Short mmCIF file of C-alpha atoms and ligand atoms in Angstrom, two decimals:
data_model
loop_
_atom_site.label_atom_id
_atom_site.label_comp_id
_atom_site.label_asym_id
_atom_site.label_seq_id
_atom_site.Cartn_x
_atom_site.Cartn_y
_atom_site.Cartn_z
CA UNK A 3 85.59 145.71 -58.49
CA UNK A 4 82.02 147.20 -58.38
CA UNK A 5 81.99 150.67 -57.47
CA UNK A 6 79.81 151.76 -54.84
CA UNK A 7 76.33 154.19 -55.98
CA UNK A 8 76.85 157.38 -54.78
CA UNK A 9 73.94 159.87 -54.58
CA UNK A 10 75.24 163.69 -53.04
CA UNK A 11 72.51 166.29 -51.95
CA UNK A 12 72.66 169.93 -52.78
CA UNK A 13 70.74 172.38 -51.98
CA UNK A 14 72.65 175.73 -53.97
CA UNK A 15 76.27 176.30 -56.07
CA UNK A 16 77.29 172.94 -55.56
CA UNK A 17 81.19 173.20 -55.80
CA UNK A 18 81.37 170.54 -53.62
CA UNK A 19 79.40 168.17 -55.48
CA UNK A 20 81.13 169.27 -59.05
CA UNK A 21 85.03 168.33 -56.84
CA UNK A 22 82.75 164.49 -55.98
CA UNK A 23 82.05 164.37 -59.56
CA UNK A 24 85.53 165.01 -61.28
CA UNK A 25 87.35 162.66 -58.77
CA UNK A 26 84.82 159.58 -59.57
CA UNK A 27 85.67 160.12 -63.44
CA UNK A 28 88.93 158.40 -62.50
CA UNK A 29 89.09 154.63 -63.09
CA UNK A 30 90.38 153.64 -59.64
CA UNK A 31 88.05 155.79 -57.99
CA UNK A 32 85.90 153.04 -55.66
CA UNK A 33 82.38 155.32 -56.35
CA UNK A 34 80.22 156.74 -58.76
CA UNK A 35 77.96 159.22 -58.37
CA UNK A 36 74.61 157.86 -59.59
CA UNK A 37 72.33 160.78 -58.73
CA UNK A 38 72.17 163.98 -57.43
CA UNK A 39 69.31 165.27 -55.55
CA UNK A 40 67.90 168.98 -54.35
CA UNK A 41 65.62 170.05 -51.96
CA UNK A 42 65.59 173.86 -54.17
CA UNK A 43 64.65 173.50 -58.31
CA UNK A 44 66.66 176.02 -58.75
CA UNK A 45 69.95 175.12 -57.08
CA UNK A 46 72.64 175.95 -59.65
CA UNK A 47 74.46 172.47 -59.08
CA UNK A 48 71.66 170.72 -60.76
CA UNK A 49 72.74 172.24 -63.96
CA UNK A 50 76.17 171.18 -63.42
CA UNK A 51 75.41 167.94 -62.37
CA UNK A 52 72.93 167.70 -65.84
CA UNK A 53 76.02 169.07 -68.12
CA UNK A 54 78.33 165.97 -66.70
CA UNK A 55 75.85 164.04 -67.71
CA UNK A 56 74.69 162.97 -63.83
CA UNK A 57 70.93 162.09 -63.34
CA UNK A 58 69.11 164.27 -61.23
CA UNK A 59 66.01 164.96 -59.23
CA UNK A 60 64.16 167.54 -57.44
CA UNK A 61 62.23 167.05 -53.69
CA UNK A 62 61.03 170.01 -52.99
CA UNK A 63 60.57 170.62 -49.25
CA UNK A 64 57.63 172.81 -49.77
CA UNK A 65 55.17 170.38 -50.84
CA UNK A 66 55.80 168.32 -47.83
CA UNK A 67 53.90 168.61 -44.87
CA UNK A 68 56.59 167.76 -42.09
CA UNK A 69 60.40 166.97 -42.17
CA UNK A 70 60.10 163.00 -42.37
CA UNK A 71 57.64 163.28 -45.07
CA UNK A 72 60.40 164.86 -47.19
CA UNK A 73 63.19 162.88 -45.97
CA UNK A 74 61.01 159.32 -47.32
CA UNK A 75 60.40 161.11 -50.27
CA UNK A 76 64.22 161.82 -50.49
CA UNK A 77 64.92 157.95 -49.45
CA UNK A 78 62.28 156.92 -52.43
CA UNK A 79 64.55 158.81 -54.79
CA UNK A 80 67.56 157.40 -53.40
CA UNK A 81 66.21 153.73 -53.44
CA UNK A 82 65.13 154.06 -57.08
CA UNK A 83 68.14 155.00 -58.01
CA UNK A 84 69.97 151.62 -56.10
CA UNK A 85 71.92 154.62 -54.26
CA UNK A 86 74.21 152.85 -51.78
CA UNK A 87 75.97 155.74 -49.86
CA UNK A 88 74.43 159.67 -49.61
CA UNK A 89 76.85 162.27 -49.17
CA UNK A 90 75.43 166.00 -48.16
CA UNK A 91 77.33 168.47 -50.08
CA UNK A 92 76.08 171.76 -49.11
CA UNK A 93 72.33 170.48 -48.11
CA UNK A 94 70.99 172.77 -46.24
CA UNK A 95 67.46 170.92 -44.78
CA UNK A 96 67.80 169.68 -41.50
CA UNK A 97 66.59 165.94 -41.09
CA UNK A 98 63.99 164.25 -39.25
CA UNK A 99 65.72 161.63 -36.76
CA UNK A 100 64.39 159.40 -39.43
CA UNK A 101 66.62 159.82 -42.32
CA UNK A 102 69.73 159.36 -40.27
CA UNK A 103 68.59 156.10 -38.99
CA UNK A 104 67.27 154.89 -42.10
CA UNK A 105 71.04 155.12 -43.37
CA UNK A 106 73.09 155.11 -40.41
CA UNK A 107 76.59 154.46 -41.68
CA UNK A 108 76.31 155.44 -45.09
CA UNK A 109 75.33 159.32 -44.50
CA UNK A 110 78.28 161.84 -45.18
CA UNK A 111 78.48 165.22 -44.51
CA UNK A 112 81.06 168.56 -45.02
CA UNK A 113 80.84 171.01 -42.87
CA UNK A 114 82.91 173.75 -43.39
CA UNK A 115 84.98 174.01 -39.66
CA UNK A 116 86.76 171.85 -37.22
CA UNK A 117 84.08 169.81 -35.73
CA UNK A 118 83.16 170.00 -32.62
CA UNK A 119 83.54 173.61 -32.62
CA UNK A 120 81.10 175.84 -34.60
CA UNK A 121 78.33 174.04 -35.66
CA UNK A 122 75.30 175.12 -37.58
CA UNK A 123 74.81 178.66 -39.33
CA UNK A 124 77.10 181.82 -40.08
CA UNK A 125 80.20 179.24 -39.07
CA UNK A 126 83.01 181.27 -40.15
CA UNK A 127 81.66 184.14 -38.51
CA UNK A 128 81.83 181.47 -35.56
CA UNK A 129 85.26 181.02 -36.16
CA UNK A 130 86.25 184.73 -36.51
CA UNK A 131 84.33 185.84 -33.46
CA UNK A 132 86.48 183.25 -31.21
CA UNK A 133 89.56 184.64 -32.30
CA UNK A 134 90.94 180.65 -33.19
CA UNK A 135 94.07 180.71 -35.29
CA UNK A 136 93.24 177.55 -37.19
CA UNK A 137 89.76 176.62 -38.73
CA UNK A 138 88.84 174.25 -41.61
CA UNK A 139 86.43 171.52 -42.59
CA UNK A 140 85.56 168.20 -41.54
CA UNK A 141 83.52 165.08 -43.64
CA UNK A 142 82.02 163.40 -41.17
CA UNK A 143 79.03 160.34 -40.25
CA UNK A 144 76.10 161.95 -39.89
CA UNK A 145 74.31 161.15 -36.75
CA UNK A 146 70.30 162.50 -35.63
CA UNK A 147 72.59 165.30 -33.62
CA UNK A 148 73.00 168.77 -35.76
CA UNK A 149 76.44 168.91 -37.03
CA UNK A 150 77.68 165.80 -35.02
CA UNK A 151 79.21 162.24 -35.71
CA UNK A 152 81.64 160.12 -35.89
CA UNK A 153 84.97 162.19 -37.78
CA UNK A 154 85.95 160.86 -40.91
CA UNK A 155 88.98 163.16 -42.09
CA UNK A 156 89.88 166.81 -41.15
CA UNK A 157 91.73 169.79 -43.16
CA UNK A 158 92.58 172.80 -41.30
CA UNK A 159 93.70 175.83 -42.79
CA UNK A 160 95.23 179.67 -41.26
CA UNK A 161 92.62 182.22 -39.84
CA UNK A 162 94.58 185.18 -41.17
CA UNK A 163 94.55 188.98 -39.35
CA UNK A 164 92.79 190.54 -42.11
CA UNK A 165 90.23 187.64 -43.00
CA UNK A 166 86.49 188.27 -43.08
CA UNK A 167 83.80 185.59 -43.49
CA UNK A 168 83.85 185.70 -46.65
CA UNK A 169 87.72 185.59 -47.32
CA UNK A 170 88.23 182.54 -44.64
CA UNK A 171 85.04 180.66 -46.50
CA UNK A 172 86.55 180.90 -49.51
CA UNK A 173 90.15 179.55 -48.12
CA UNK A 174 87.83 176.81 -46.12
CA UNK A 175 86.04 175.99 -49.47
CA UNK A 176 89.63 174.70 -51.82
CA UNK A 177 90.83 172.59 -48.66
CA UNK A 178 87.16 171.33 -48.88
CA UNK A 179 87.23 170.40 -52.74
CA UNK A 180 90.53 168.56 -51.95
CA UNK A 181 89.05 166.64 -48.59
CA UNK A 182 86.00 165.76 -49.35
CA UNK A 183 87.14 163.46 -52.27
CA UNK A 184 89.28 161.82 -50.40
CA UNK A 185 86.82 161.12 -47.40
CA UNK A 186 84.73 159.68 -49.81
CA UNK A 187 87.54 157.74 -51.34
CA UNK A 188 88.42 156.08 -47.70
CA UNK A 189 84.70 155.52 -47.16
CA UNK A 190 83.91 153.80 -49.97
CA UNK A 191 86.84 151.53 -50.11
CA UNK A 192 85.99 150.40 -47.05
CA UNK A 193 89.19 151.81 -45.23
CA UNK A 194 87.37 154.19 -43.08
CA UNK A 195 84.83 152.21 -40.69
CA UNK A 196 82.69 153.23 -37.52
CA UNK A 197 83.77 151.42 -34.43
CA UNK A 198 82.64 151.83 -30.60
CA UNK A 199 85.26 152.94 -28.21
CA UNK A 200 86.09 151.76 -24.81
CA UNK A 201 83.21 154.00 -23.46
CA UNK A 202 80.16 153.50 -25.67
CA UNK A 203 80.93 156.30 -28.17
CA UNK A 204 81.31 155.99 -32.00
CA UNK A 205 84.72 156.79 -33.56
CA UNK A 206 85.94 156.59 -37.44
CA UNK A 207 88.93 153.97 -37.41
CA UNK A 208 91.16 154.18 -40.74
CA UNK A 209 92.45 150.37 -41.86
CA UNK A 210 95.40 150.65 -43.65
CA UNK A 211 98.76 151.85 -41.82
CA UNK A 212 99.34 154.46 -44.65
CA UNK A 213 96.33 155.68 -45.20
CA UNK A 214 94.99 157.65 -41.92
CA UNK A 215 97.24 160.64 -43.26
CA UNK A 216 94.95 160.95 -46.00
CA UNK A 217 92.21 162.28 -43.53
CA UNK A 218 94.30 164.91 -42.40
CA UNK A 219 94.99 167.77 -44.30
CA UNK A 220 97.47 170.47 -42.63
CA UNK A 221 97.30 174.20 -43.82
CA UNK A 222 101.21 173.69 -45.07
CA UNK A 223 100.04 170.80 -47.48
C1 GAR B 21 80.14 174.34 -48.17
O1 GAR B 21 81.05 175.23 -47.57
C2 GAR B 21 79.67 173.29 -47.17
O2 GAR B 21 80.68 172.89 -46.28
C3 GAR B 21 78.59 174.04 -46.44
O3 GAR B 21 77.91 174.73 -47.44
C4 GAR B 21 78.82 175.05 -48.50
C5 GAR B 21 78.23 174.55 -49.79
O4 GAR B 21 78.98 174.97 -50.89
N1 GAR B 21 77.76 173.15 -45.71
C6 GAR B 21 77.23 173.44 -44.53
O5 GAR B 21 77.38 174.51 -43.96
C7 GAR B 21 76.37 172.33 -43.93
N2 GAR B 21 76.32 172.47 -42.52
P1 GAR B 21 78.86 174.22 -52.28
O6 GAR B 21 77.38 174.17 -52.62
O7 GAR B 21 79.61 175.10 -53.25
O8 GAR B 21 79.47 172.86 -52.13
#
C-alpha cells in the first residue's frame, strides 16, 4: 500500500520530529516523511532531518508581512512537495485561521500536557503551579482555536514532589517520542477519524476494537 506524504514543522531541537523519522524507517509504517519545514534557519532539527537524508526547507516568518502570508508560503512548500498530512512537532508560529482550514483534517499537533488543561506557553510551569498529580501530552487535530481540537491519543505521566519545569518537561518529552508515533501511525492508517457527536462537536473515533489502547499511554506503561 502507498504510504501517505508526511511533511512535520519545526521550529528548534526537533526531538520530536527525529522519534517521526525513525518510526517511518520501518516497512509497515503507513507514512513517510517527505519534508520537513522551519519557520527559524537555524533550528537544529533541520540538520538532523538533512543527516537522515529528509528534504528540507526554510519559511522564514520574518520576510512575511502578516501571518497568512507565511502560512501560503508554508502551504506552497507543502504542495510542492505532494505533502498529504502536516504534523507540528514543536512549531512554535501561531497560524492564521487560514492554514487550519486549508488542511482541516490532516493538521497534527503535540502539545506537551493533557489537553484541555494548560494550553499555550510555560505549560509545565502550568502544570506545576496547579498542583495536578498527573500531566502529559496529547497529539491532537488542529483546529483555528490555540491549542484546541479534536483528541487523537493521550500519555500521561507522574508530577513528582520534587519536579521543576524542567525535570517534568523532560519526563513529558520520552512519553512524547513514544506517542506521537503512534498517533501518527493511527492517523495515517486511517484508524483514527474525526466524527461529529450528538451535539455538534468534533471528536477523534478509533476503528479497530484493539486499537483505541494505542492512544492511551498510562504513566505505569
Ligand atoms: C515539545 O515538548 C512539544 O510538545 C512542544 O515543544 C517541544 C518541542 O520539542 N510544543 C509545544 O509546546 C506547542 N504548543 P522538540 O523540538 O524537541 O520536538
Amino acid at each position: 500500500m502507498a504510504k501517505l506524504k508526511v511533511a512535520i514543522l519545526i521550529s528548534g531541537r526537533g526531538s520530536n520530529m527525529a522519534a517521526l523519522i525513525e518510526a517511518a524507517k520501518a516497512a509497515d509504517y503507513p507514512a513517510e516523511i517527505a519534508l520537513v519545514v522551519s519557520n527559524v534557519a537555524e533550528a537544529p532539527g533541520l540538520a538532523i532531518a538533512r543527516k537522515e537524508g529528509v528534504p528540507t526547507a526554510v519559511v522564514s516568518h520574518r520576510d512575511r508581512p502578516d501571518r497568512e502570508t507565511f502560512d501560503r508560503a508554508v502551504s506552497v512548500e507543502l504542495e510542492r512537495h505532494g505533502v498529504e498530512l502536516v504534523t507540528l512537532a514543536g512549531f512554535m508560529r501561531i497560524f492564521s485561521p487560514w492554514f487550519p482550514t486549508r488542511w482541516a483534517g490532516r493538521l497534527i499537533n503535540i502539545h506537551p500536557s493533557l489537553l484541555p488543561c494548560f494550553k499555550g506557553l510555560h505549560v509545565q510551569q502550568q502544570a506545576l503551579d496547579a498542583g495536578v498529580r498527573l500531566s502529559g501530552c496529547t497529539v491532537h487535530f488542529v483546529i483555528p482555536d490555540l491549542d484546541a481540537g479534536p483528541i487523537i491519543a493521550q500519555a500521561a505521566v507522574p508530577v513528582l514532589p520534587d519536579d521543576d519545569a524542567e525535570r517534568l518537561a523532560a519526563r513529558v518529552l520520552a512519553a512524547e517520542h513514544r506517542l506521537f508515533p503512534l498517533a501518527l501511525r493511527l492517523v495515517a492508517d486511517g484508524r483514527a477519524r474525526i466524527v461529529v457527536a450528538p451535539d455538534g462537536s468534533e471528536r477523534v473515533a478509533i476503528a479497530d476494537a484493539a486499537a483505541p489502547l494505542d492512544a492511551i499511554l498510562n504513566p505505569l506503561d
